């Protein structure tokens, strides 16, 4: 199990454990973390699982692929550390990963 | 706009895979259907969200693309010749007498039907509204998420936001009509048809439209009428004159008017029984992702099963008192005839 920390826009923190191989989006949905909509269920097709990766973790989560970058065009308040959480795969390397959630996913 | 009236056996709300398969199951039992969907094409999420993605859990199909599934379903229901009403959102369902329901859309269509099947999936696809402060105060006067009449933008200062096909198509389309078009996008790359991208870059180069890399940060105007807006770029905030703002951030699913139809809901899903998939209103059914019951799984294949069982009960409303005999498509000459394969 790998620990992922979500910080809602209002500051409320959620720390969840998830099996490796899940995505960060699935970690949120399976643990009822509010603030991740995931309309399309993880198809990189809707941009409603937008998160900000804590800069300390940016290197380990890697860079967004082209399709994810394109899809981020449909999110709001996109920053350099913006990612779609359905595109970040959980592995033991990411144990303790912290992501912040935007004000809303639209 | 004049009202249009239709009378039919069953109205299906939602043209996703489950709504389409309901046409088949109802058709086998001699029920005629009209299908209404808010999108401009059938297929629901399969068509809008993942047309190119493979689905691996459709029985008998090891792998099928979202759009292939939709195309196959459309082919499968062809013999029943359903009527489609696309780009329409159902606003209201009400009982008019002991037999009929009345269904009204935002396109002034009025349907009279003996049963209503809600196959609404994740809800209605509606334009995403960017969370800019006070944007709702300017909606419909100065902020538009879709365009019905280009002429209203003649000689206006327009700000179009987004980097997809809708944003680019409208920028290209309105450039000659508007006084000035400013395109705002978060980066200098566009995810759109290559030809549109080429045209946009040449308009920017020729100084025919303005391009701001950044994001709209605040709106300025009064009484619902915009005067200008501010865009945050990487190093400054710029003010842009603006009569109309057109944000294009794609679509998102919202429950929409379904919440107002007097149906029992549980966390935005319609509660049904697992024998008939009927709601608390006799004659209104809910199938597919929009419904909930103990053990519910949001799978297309579950929706197909629900469509078959729902049809048995719908038959009782459409043909009251008539006996229904269960038949197989493999052997029944009657069913084969309906399918045009006899």
Short mmCIF file of C-alpha atoms in Angstrom, two decimals:
data_model
loop_
_atom_site.label_atom_id
_atom_site.label_comp_id
_atom_site.label_asym_id
_atom_site.label_seq_id
_atom_site.Cartn_x
_atom_site.Cartn_y
_atom_site.Cartn_z
CA UNK A 1 0.00 0.00 0.00
CA UNK A 2 1.14 3.48 -0.85
CA UNK A 3 0.08 6.63 0.94
CA UNK A 4 -1.28 9.56 -1.11
CA UNK A 5 -2.20 12.90 0.47
CA UNK A 6 -4.89 15.11 -1.01
CA UNK A 7 -5.33 18.69 0.15
CA UNK A 8 -8.67 20.23 -0.76
CA UNK A 9 -8.85 23.86 -1.88
CA UNK A 10 -10.24 24.78 1.54
CA UNK A 11 -7.24 23.16 3.23
CA UNK A 12 -8.89 19.94 4.41
CA UNK A 13 -6.41 17.08 4.16
CA UNK A 14 -7.15 13.47 3.23
CA UNK A 15 -4.53 10.79 3.57
CA UNK A 16 -5.42 7.52 1.82
CA UNK A 17 -3.73 4.18 1.23
CA UNK A 18 -3.99 2.58 -2.17
CA UNK A 19 -2.54 -0.44 -3.94
CA UNK A 20 0.23 0.19 -6.43
CA UNK A 21 -0.95 0.18 -10.03
CA UNK A 22 -3.97 2.35 -9.30
CA UNK A 23 -3.97 5.91 -10.53
CA UNK A 24 -4.00 8.89 -8.18
CA UNK A 25 -7.52 9.60 -9.49
CA UNK A 26 -8.63 6.09 -8.46
CA UNK A 27 -7.05 6.59 -5.05
CA UNK A 28 -9.31 9.61 -4.58
CA UNK A 29 -12.50 8.05 -5.97
CA UNK A 30 -12.14 4.76 -4.06
CA UNK A 31 -11.66 6.68 -0.82
CA UNK A 32 -14.40 9.24 -1.43
CA UNK A 33 -12.03 12.19 -1.49
CA UNK A 34 -14.17 15.18 -2.54
CA UNK A 35 -12.97 17.50 -5.29
CA UNK A 36 -12.10 14.93 -7.96
CA UNK A 37 -15.01 14.41 -10.38
CA UNK A 38 -13.45 12.03 -12.94
CA UNK A 39 -16.42 12.28 -15.31
CA UNK A 40 -14.86 10.01 -17.93
CA UNK A 41 -13.67 7.37 -15.49
CA UNK A 42 -10.01 7.65 -16.35
CA UNK A 43 -9.94 7.90 -20.14
CA UNK A 44 -7.96 11.19 -20.20
CA UNK A 45 -10.99 12.63 -21.89
CA UNK A 46 -12.58 15.18 -19.58
CA UNK A 47 -10.06 17.07 -17.41
CA UNK A 48 -12.17 16.79 -14.26
CA UNK A 49 -9.48 15.12 -12.12
CA UNK A 50 -7.09 18.09 -12.22
CA UNK A 51 -4.58 18.31 -9.36
CA UNK A 52 -1.47 20.32 -8.48
CA UNK A 53 1.50 18.13 -7.66
CA UNK A 54 3.52 19.34 -4.68
CA UNK A 55 6.72 20.73 -6.24
CA UNK A 56 8.80 18.43 -4.05
CA UNK A 57 7.27 15.48 -5.91
CA UNK A 58 7.35 16.87 -9.44
CA UNK A 59 10.42 14.90 -10.44
CA UNK A 60 9.04 11.57 -9.26
CA UNK A 61 5.62 12.02 -10.89
CA UNK A 62 7.33 12.92 -14.15
CA UNK A 63 6.04 15.07 -16.96
CA UNK A 64 2.62 14.96 -18.57
CA UNK A 65 2.37 13.24 -21.93
CA UNK A 66 1.14 15.13 -24.99
CA UNK A 67 -2.47 13.91 -24.73
CA UNK A 68 -2.64 14.88 -21.06
CA UNK A 69 -1.19 18.33 -21.84
CA UNK A 70 -3.85 18.77 -24.53
CA UNK A 71 -6.59 17.73 -22.15
CA UNK A 72 -5.35 20.19 -19.52
CA UNK A 73 -6.55 22.90 -21.93
CA UNK A 74 -10.04 22.02 -20.71
CA UNK A 75 -9.18 22.57 -17.05
CA UNK A 76 -9.09 25.95 -15.30
CA UNK A 77 -6.36 27.65 -13.28
CA UNK A 78 -3.75 25.43 -14.90
CA UNK A 79 -0.25 25.91 -13.46
CA UNK A 80 3.16 24.47 -14.25
CA UNK A 81 2.58 21.71 -11.70
CA UNK A 82 -0.90 20.84 -12.98
CA UNK A 83 -1.58 17.21 -13.82
CA UNK A 84 -4.58 15.02 -14.50
CA UNK A 85 -4.61 12.57 -11.63
CA UNK A 86 -5.83 9.73 -13.89
CA UNK A 87 -2.46 9.90 -15.61
CA UNK A 88 -0.30 9.45 -12.50
CA UNK A 89 0.23 5.76 -11.68
CA UNK A 90 0.79 4.93 -8.03
CA UNK A 91 3.97 3.04 -7.15
CA UNK A 92 6.00 2.65 -3.96
CA UNK A 93 8.20 5.48 -5.25
CA UNK A 94 5.30 7.86 -4.71
CA UNK A 95 4.69 6.87 -1.07
CA UNK A 96 3.71 10.10 0.69
CA UNK A 97 2.89 12.01 -2.52
CA UNK A 98 0.99 15.22 -1.84
CA UNK A 99 -1.36 16.79 -4.39
CA UNK A 100 -3.51 19.89 -4.00
CA UNK A 101 -6.98 20.16 -5.50
CA UNK A 102 -8.26 23.15 -7.48
CA UNK A 103 -11.18 25.26 -6.31
CA UNK A 104 -13.47 23.27 -8.58
CA UNK A 105 -13.32 20.85 -11.50
CA UNK A 106 -16.03 22.95 -13.31
CA UNK B 1 -40.27 29.01 -32.22
CA UNK B 2 -43.39 26.95 -32.96
CA UNK B 3 -44.10 23.90 -30.87
CA UNK B 4 -43.73 20.50 -32.50
CA UNK B 5 -45.93 17.64 -31.30
CA UNK B 6 -45.13 13.93 -31.41
CA UNK B 7 -47.10 10.94 -30.17
CA UNK B 8 -45.33 7.63 -29.62
CA UNK B 9 -45.25 4.54 -27.44
CA UNK B 10 -42.05 5.27 -25.54
CA UNK B 11 -39.80 8.30 -25.16
CA UNK B 12 -36.18 7.44 -24.35
CA UNK B 13 -34.12 10.20 -22.77
CA UNK B 14 -30.46 9.65 -23.61
CA UNK B 15 -28.95 8.17 -26.78
CA UNK B 16 -25.98 6.47 -25.14
CA UNK B 17 -25.39 2.75 -25.61
CA UNK B 18 -28.05 1.79 -23.09
CA UNK B 19 -30.68 4.14 -24.53
CA UNK B 20 -29.93 2.79 -28.00
CA UNK B 21 -30.22 -0.83 -26.89
CA UNK B 22 -33.53 -0.01 -25.23
CA UNK B 23 -34.83 0.87 -28.72
CA UNK B 24 -33.95 -2.72 -29.71
CA UNK B 25 -35.57 -4.43 -26.75
CA UNK B 26 -38.69 -2.27 -26.92
CA UNK B 27 -38.80 -2.73 -30.68
CA UNK B 28 -38.82 -6.51 -30.39
CA UNK B 29 -41.98 -6.06 -28.34
CA UNK B 30 -43.56 -3.78 -30.98
CA UNK B 31 -43.04 -0.50 -29.18
CA UNK B 32 -42.10 2.59 -31.23
CA UNK B 33 -39.52 4.94 -29.73
CA UNK B 34 -38.46 8.55 -29.94
CA UNK B 35 -34.96 9.16 -28.56
CA UNK B 36 -33.91 12.55 -27.20
CA UNK B 37 -30.33 13.59 -26.46
CA UNK B 38 -28.60 16.83 -25.56
CA UNK B 39 -25.56 16.02 -27.73
CA UNK B 40 -25.65 16.59 -31.49
CA UNK B 41 -24.95 12.91 -32.14
CA UNK B 42 -26.00 9.54 -30.74
CA UNK B 43 -23.61 7.57 -28.52
CA UNK B 44 -23.46 9.50 -25.26
CA UNK B 45 -20.16 9.22 -23.41
CA UNK B 46 -18.90 6.61 -25.90
CA UNK B 47 -19.16 9.21 -28.66
CA UNK B 48 -18.30 12.35 -26.70
CA UNK B 49 -15.65 11.19 -24.23
CA UNK B 50 -13.98 8.07 -25.58
CA UNK B 51 -14.81 7.35 -29.24
CA UNK B 52 -11.27 6.05 -29.83
CA UNK B 53 -10.85 4.11 -26.58
CA UNK B 54 -11.22 0.33 -26.54
CA UNK B 55 -13.85 -1.18 -24.22
CA UNK B 56 -13.00 -4.69 -23.07
CA UNK B 57 -16.08 -5.84 -21.17
CA UNK B 58 -18.84 -5.98 -23.75
CA UNK B 59 -19.94 -9.64 -23.84
CA UNK B 60 -18.78 -11.36 -26.99
CA UNK B 61 -16.53 -8.49 -28.04
CA UNK B 62 -12.97 -8.87 -26.71
CA UNK B 63 -12.25 -5.27 -27.68
CA UNK B 64 -14.43 -2.61 -29.24
CA UNK B 65 -13.86 1.13 -29.65
CA UNK B 66 -16.45 3.46 -28.13
CA UNK B 67 -17.51 4.68 -31.56
CA UNK B 68 -17.59 1.16 -33.02
CA UNK B 69 -19.98 0.10 -30.30
CA UNK B 70 -22.24 3.06 -31.05
CA UNK B 71 -22.13 2.35 -34.80
CA UNK B 72 -22.99 -1.32 -34.18
CA UNK B 73 -25.90 -0.41 -31.93
CA UNK B 74 -27.20 2.06 -34.51
CA UNK B 75 -27.06 -0.72 -37.09
CA UNK B 76 -28.76 -3.15 -34.70
CA UNK B 77 -31.71 -0.82 -34.08
CA UNK B 78 -32.14 0.19 -37.73
CA UNK B 79 -35.07 -2.25 -38.29
CA UNK B 80 -37.06 -0.37 -35.64
CA UNK B 81 -36.53 3.01 -37.28
CA UNK B 82 -36.43 5.16 -34.12
CA UNK B 83 -36.81 8.93 -34.38
CA UNK B 84 -33.90 10.92 -32.98
CA UNK B 85 -34.20 14.40 -31.50
CA UNK B 86 -30.64 15.60 -30.97
CA UNK B 87 -29.27 18.78 -29.37
CA UNK B 88 -32.42 18.78 -27.26
CA UNK B 89 -32.63 18.79 -23.50
CA UNK B 90 -35.72 17.45 -21.77
CA UNK B 91 -37.00 20.10 -19.38
CA UNK B 92 -40.17 18.62 -18.02
CA UNK B 93 -42.07 15.34 -17.66
CA UNK B 94 -45.62 15.37 -16.43
CA UNK B 95 -48.55 13.01 -16.31
CA UNK B 96 -51.45 14.23 -18.43
CA UNK B 97 -53.98 11.43 -17.88
CA UNK B 98 -54.19 7.76 -16.90
CA UNK B 99 -52.38 6.68 -20.04
CA UNK B 100 -50.04 9.40 -21.24
CA UNK B 101 -46.96 11.28 -20.11
CA UNK B 102 -45.98 14.59 -21.63
CA UNK B 103 -42.28 15.28 -22.22
CA UNK B 104 -41.11 18.78 -23.17
CA UNK B 105 -37.70 19.84 -24.48
CA UNK B 106 -35.89 23.15 -24.65
CA UNK B 107 -36.37 22.98 -28.44
CA UNK B 108 -40.12 23.35 -28.10
CA UNK B 109 -40.75 19.68 -28.82
CA UNK B 110 -43.69 18.13 -27.00
CA UNK B 111 -44.02 14.35 -26.80
CA UNK B 112 -46.97 12.26 -25.72
CA UNK B 113 -45.96 8.75 -24.69
CA UNK B 114 -47.24 5.82 -22.65
CA UNK B 115 -43.87 5.21 -21.02
CA UNK B 116 -40.70 7.23 -20.47
CA UNK B 117 -37.27 5.64 -20.17
CA UNK B 118 -34.52 7.73 -18.63
CA UNK B 119 -31.17 6.47 -19.90
CA UNK B 120 -29.36 9.64 -18.94
CA UNK B 121 -25.97 8.16 -18.02
CA UNK B 122 -23.90 10.64 -16.03
CA UNK B 123 -26.44 13.39 -16.66
CA UNK B 124 -26.66 16.07 -19.33
CA UNK B 125 -23.56 17.20 -21.14
CA UNK B 126 -23.43 20.93 -20.49
CA UNK B 127 -20.72 23.49 -21.26
CA UNK B 128 -18.10 23.91 -18.57
CA UNK B 129 -18.34 27.30 -16.94
CA UNK B 130 -14.97 28.70 -15.96
CA UNK B 131 -14.94 29.73 -12.31
CA UNK B 132 -14.33 33.43 -12.95
CA UNK B 133 -15.76 35.66 -10.25
CA UNK B 134 -19.27 36.98 -11.05
CA UNK B 135 -19.36 35.32 -14.47
CA UNK B 136 -22.96 34.22 -13.86
CA UNK B 137 -24.04 37.87 -13.67
CA UNK B 138 -23.04 38.34 -17.30
CA UNK B 139 -24.35 35.06 -18.73
CA UNK B 140 -26.73 35.36 -21.70
CA UNK B 141 -26.10 39.11 -22.01
CA UNK B 142 -22.35 39.17 -22.49
CA UNK B 143 -21.13 35.65 -21.74
CA UNK B 144 -22.11 32.79 -24.06
CA UNK B 145 -21.15 29.12 -23.93
CA UNK B 146 -22.75 28.32 -27.27
CA UNK B 147 -23.66 30.44 -30.27
CA UNK B 148 -27.04 30.40 -31.93
CA UNK B 149 -26.94 33.69 -33.81
CA UNK B 150 -23.65 35.05 -35.14
CA UNK B 151 -25.19 38.42 -36.05
CA UNK B 152 -25.42 39.50 -32.43
CA UNK B 153 -21.62 39.70 -32.44
CA UNK B 154 -21.38 42.04 -35.43
CA UNK B 155 -19.01 44.96 -34.77
CA UNK B 156 -18.41 43.82 -31.20
CA UNK B 157 -15.20 43.30 -29.31
CA UNK B 158 -15.10 39.56 -28.66
CA UNK B 159 -12.92 37.53 -26.35
CA UNK B 160 -12.83 33.82 -27.17
CA UNK B 161 -11.22 31.53 -24.61
CA UNK B 162 -9.87 28.05 -25.22
CA UNK B 163 -7.59 26.07 -27.48
CA UNK B 164 -9.82 23.33 -28.86
CA UNK B 165 -11.87 23.01 -32.03
CA UNK B 166 -14.84 25.03 -30.74
CA UNK B 167 -12.68 27.99 -29.71
CA UNK B 168 -10.74 28.01 -32.97
CA UNK B 169 -13.74 27.40 -35.22
CA UNK B 170 -15.61 30.31 -33.69
CA UNK B 171 -12.56 32.58 -33.76
CA UNK B 172 -12.18 31.86 -37.49
CA UNK B 173 -15.90 32.20 -38.06
CA UNK B 174 -16.41 35.47 -36.19
CA UNK B 175 -13.20 37.23 -37.16
CA UNK B 176 -14.80 38.90 -40.19
CA UNK B 177 -18.04 39.79 -38.37
CA UNK B 178 -16.68 41.12 -35.08
CA UNK B 179 -14.95 44.44 -34.60
CA UNK B 180 -12.04 42.61 -33.03
CA UNK B 181 -11.47 39.07 -31.83
CA UNK B 182 -9.07 38.36 -28.99
CA UNK B 183 -8.20 34.70 -28.48
CA UNK B 184 -7.09 33.78 -24.96
CA UNK B 185 -5.43 30.45 -24.33
CA UNK B 186 -3.08 29.18 -21.66
CA UNK B 187 -0.32 28.15 -24.09
CA UNK B 188 0.73 28.74 -27.68
CA UNK B 189 -0.34 25.25 -28.77
CA UNK B 190 -3.81 24.26 -29.89
CA UNK B 191 -5.53 20.90 -29.79
CA UNK B 192 -7.66 21.24 -32.90
CA UNK B 193 -7.92 20.33 -36.57
CA UNK B 194 -4.52 21.09 -38.15
CA UNK B 195 -6.13 23.25 -40.82
CA UNK B 196 -7.83 25.46 -38.21
CA UNK B 197 -4.59 25.78 -36.27
CA UNK B 198 -2.77 26.90 -39.42
CA UNK B 199 -5.45 29.47 -40.21
CA UNK B 200 -5.41 30.84 -36.65
CA UNK B 201 -1.66 31.29 -36.65
CA UNK B 202 -1.81 33.15 -39.95
CA UNK B 203 -4.57 35.46 -38.64
CA UNK B 204 -2.44 36.17 -35.58
CA UNK B 205 0.58 36.85 -37.77
CA UNK B 206 -1.40 39.19 -40.03
CA UNK B 207 -2.63 41.04 -36.95
CA UNK B 208 -6.24 40.21 -37.83
CA UNK B 209 -6.88 38.81 -34.37
CA UNK B 210 -5.15 39.34 -31.03
CA UNK B 211 -3.74 36.42 -29.12
CA UNK B 212 -3.12 36.48 -25.38
CA UNK B 213 -1.34 33.58 -23.70
CA UNK B 214 -2.89 33.44 -20.27
CA UNK B 215 -6.18 33.16 -18.47
CA UNK B 216 -9.13 35.47 -17.91
CA UNK B 217 -8.85 36.62 -14.30
CA UNK B 218 -11.64 39.14 -13.79
CA UNK B 219 -14.61 40.74 -15.49
CA UNK B 220 -15.59 44.36 -15.54
CA UNK B 221 -18.99 45.77 -16.42
CA UNK B 222 -22.36 46.61 -14.98
CA UNK B 223 -26.00 45.46 -15.16
CA UNK B 224 -24.98 42.23 -16.82
CA UNK B 225 -23.16 43.99 -19.65
CA UNK B 226 -19.41 43.49 -20.01
CA UNK B 227 -17.10 46.38 -20.81
CA UNK B 228 -13.70 44.81 -20.38
CA UNK B 229 -11.88 41.96 -18.76
CA UNK B 230 -8.45 41.27 -17.35
CA UNK B 231 -6.16 38.48 -18.47
CA UNK B 232 -3.39 37.15 -16.30
CA UNK B 233 -0.31 36.29 -18.33
CA UNK B 234 2.97 34.86 -17.07
CA UNK B 235 4.35 38.27 -16.14
CA UNK B 236 1.53 40.82 -16.09
CA UNK B 237 -2.17 41.48 -16.13
CA UNK B 238 -3.58 42.97 -19.32
CA UNK B 239 -6.92 44.66 -19.80
CA UNK B 240 -8.90 43.78 -22.93
CA UNK B 241 -11.95 45.64 -24.21
CA UNK B 242 -14.79 43.17 -24.37
CA UNK B 243 -18.48 43.26 -25.31
CA UNK B 244 -18.87 39.49 -25.32
CA UNK B 245 -16.93 36.65 -23.76
CA UNK B 246 -17.13 33.18 -25.32
CA UNK B 247 -15.48 30.50 -23.15
CA UNK B 248 -14.99 27.04 -24.72
CA UNK B 249 -13.72 24.56 -22.13
CA UNK B 250 -15.57 21.50 -23.35
CA UNK B 251 -18.51 19.75 -21.76
CA UNK B 252 -19.16 18.29 -18.37
CA UNK B 253 -21.98 16.12 -17.10
CA UNK B 254 -24.54 17.60 -14.75
CA UNK B 255 -27.77 16.07 -13.53
CA UNK B 256 -29.67 19.09 -14.84
CA UNK B 257 -33.47 19.17 -14.89
CA UNK B 258 -33.77 15.45 -13.97
CA UNK B 259 -33.64 16.59 -10.35
CA UNK B 260 -36.95 18.42 -10.81
CA UNK B 261 -39.09 15.57 -12.10
CA UNK B 262 -40.35 14.33 -8.75
CA UNK B 263 -38.33 11.11 -8.87
CA UNK B 264 -36.73 9.56 -5.81
CA UNK B 265 -33.00 10.20 -5.92
CA UNK B 266 -30.08 8.84 -3.98
CA UNK B 267 -26.88 10.88 -4.37
CA UNK B 268 -28.05 12.20 -7.75
CA UNK B 269 -28.99 8.74 -9.03
CA UNK B 270 -32.56 7.59 -9.66
CA UNK B 271 -33.66 4.76 -7.40
CA UNK B 272 -35.39 1.85 -9.16
CA UNK B 273 -36.54 -1.68 -8.36
CA UNK B 274 -34.56 -4.58 -9.85
CA UNK B 275 -37.48 -6.37 -11.46
CA UNK B 276 -38.77 -3.64 -13.76
CA UNK B 277 -36.22 -0.83 -13.30
CA UNK B 278 -39.11 1.49 -12.67
CA UNK B 279 -38.91 4.68 -10.64
CA UNK B 280 -41.33 5.76 -7.93
CA UNK B 281 -43.55 7.02 -10.79
CA UNK B 282 -45.35 4.17 -12.57
CA UNK B 283 -44.46 4.38 -16.26
CA UNK B 284 -41.15 6.19 -15.79
CA UNK B 285 -38.15 3.88 -15.96
CA UNK B 286 -34.45 4.56 -15.37
CA UNK B 287 -31.75 2.34 -16.86
CA UNK B 288 -27.96 2.48 -17.18
CA UNK B 289 -25.57 4.67 -15.20
CA UNK B 290 -28.30 7.08 -14.09
CA UNK B 291 -30.06 4.55 -11.84
CA UNK B 292 -29.15 2.95 -8.54
CA UNK B 293 -30.23 -0.15 -6.63
CA UNK B 294 -28.50 -2.51 -4.18
CA UNK B 295 -25.50 -4.02 -5.95
CA UNK B 296 -25.62 -1.64 -8.91
CA UNK B 297 -22.55 -1.60 -11.17
CA UNK B 298 -22.11 1.20 -13.68
CA UNK B 299 -21.34 -1.05 -16.61
CA UNK B 300 -22.74 -0.86 -20.12
CA UNK B 301 -23.58 -4.57 -19.94
CA UNK B 302 -25.68 -4.02 -16.80
CA UNK B 303 -27.59 -1.29 -18.65
CA UNK B 304 -28.32 -3.72 -21.49
CA UNK B 305 -29.81 -6.22 -19.04
CA UNK B 306 -31.86 -3.47 -17.43
CA UNK B 307 -33.19 -2.43 -20.85
CA UNK B 308 -34.47 -5.96 -21.53
CA UNK B 309 -36.28 -6.28 -18.21
CA UNK B 310 -37.66 -2.76 -18.35
CA UNK B 311 -39.24 -3.50 -21.75
CA UNK B 312 -41.36 -6.29 -20.28
CA UNK B 313 -43.04 -3.84 -17.92
CA UNK B 314 -43.24 -1.00 -20.47
CA UNK B 315 -45.25 -3.39 -22.66
CA UNK B 316 -47.94 -3.48 -20.00
CA UNK B 317 -48.40 0.28 -20.26
CA UNK B 318 -48.31 0.38 -24.05
CA UNK B 319 -50.51 -2.68 -24.61
CA UNK B 320 -52.58 -2.98 -21.42
CA UNK B 321 -54.29 -6.33 -20.99
CA UNK B 322 -52.38 -8.03 -23.79
CA UNK B 323 -50.45 -11.18 -23.06
CA UNK B 324 -46.72 -11.14 -23.74
CA UNK B 325 -45.04 -14.37 -24.79
CA UNK B 326 -41.33 -14.67 -24.29
CA UNK B 327 -39.47 -15.44 -27.52
CA UNK B 328 -35.91 -15.93 -28.80
CA UNK B 329 -34.50 -14.07 -31.81
CA UNK B 330 -32.80 -17.31 -32.88
CA UNK B 331 -36.02 -19.23 -33.31
CA UNK B 332 -39.06 -16.95 -33.37
CA UNK B 333 -40.25 -16.30 -36.93
CA UNK B 334 -42.22 -13.37 -35.55
CA UNK B 335 -39.08 -11.68 -34.11
CA UNK B 336 -37.05 -12.50 -37.23
CA UNK B 337 -39.65 -10.77 -39.34
CA UNK B 338 -39.41 -7.64 -37.18
CA UNK B 339 -35.64 -7.70 -37.59
CA UNK B 340 -35.96 -8.12 -41.33
CA UNK B 341 -33.98 -11.37 -41.35
CA UNK B 342 -36.75 -13.88 -42.01
#
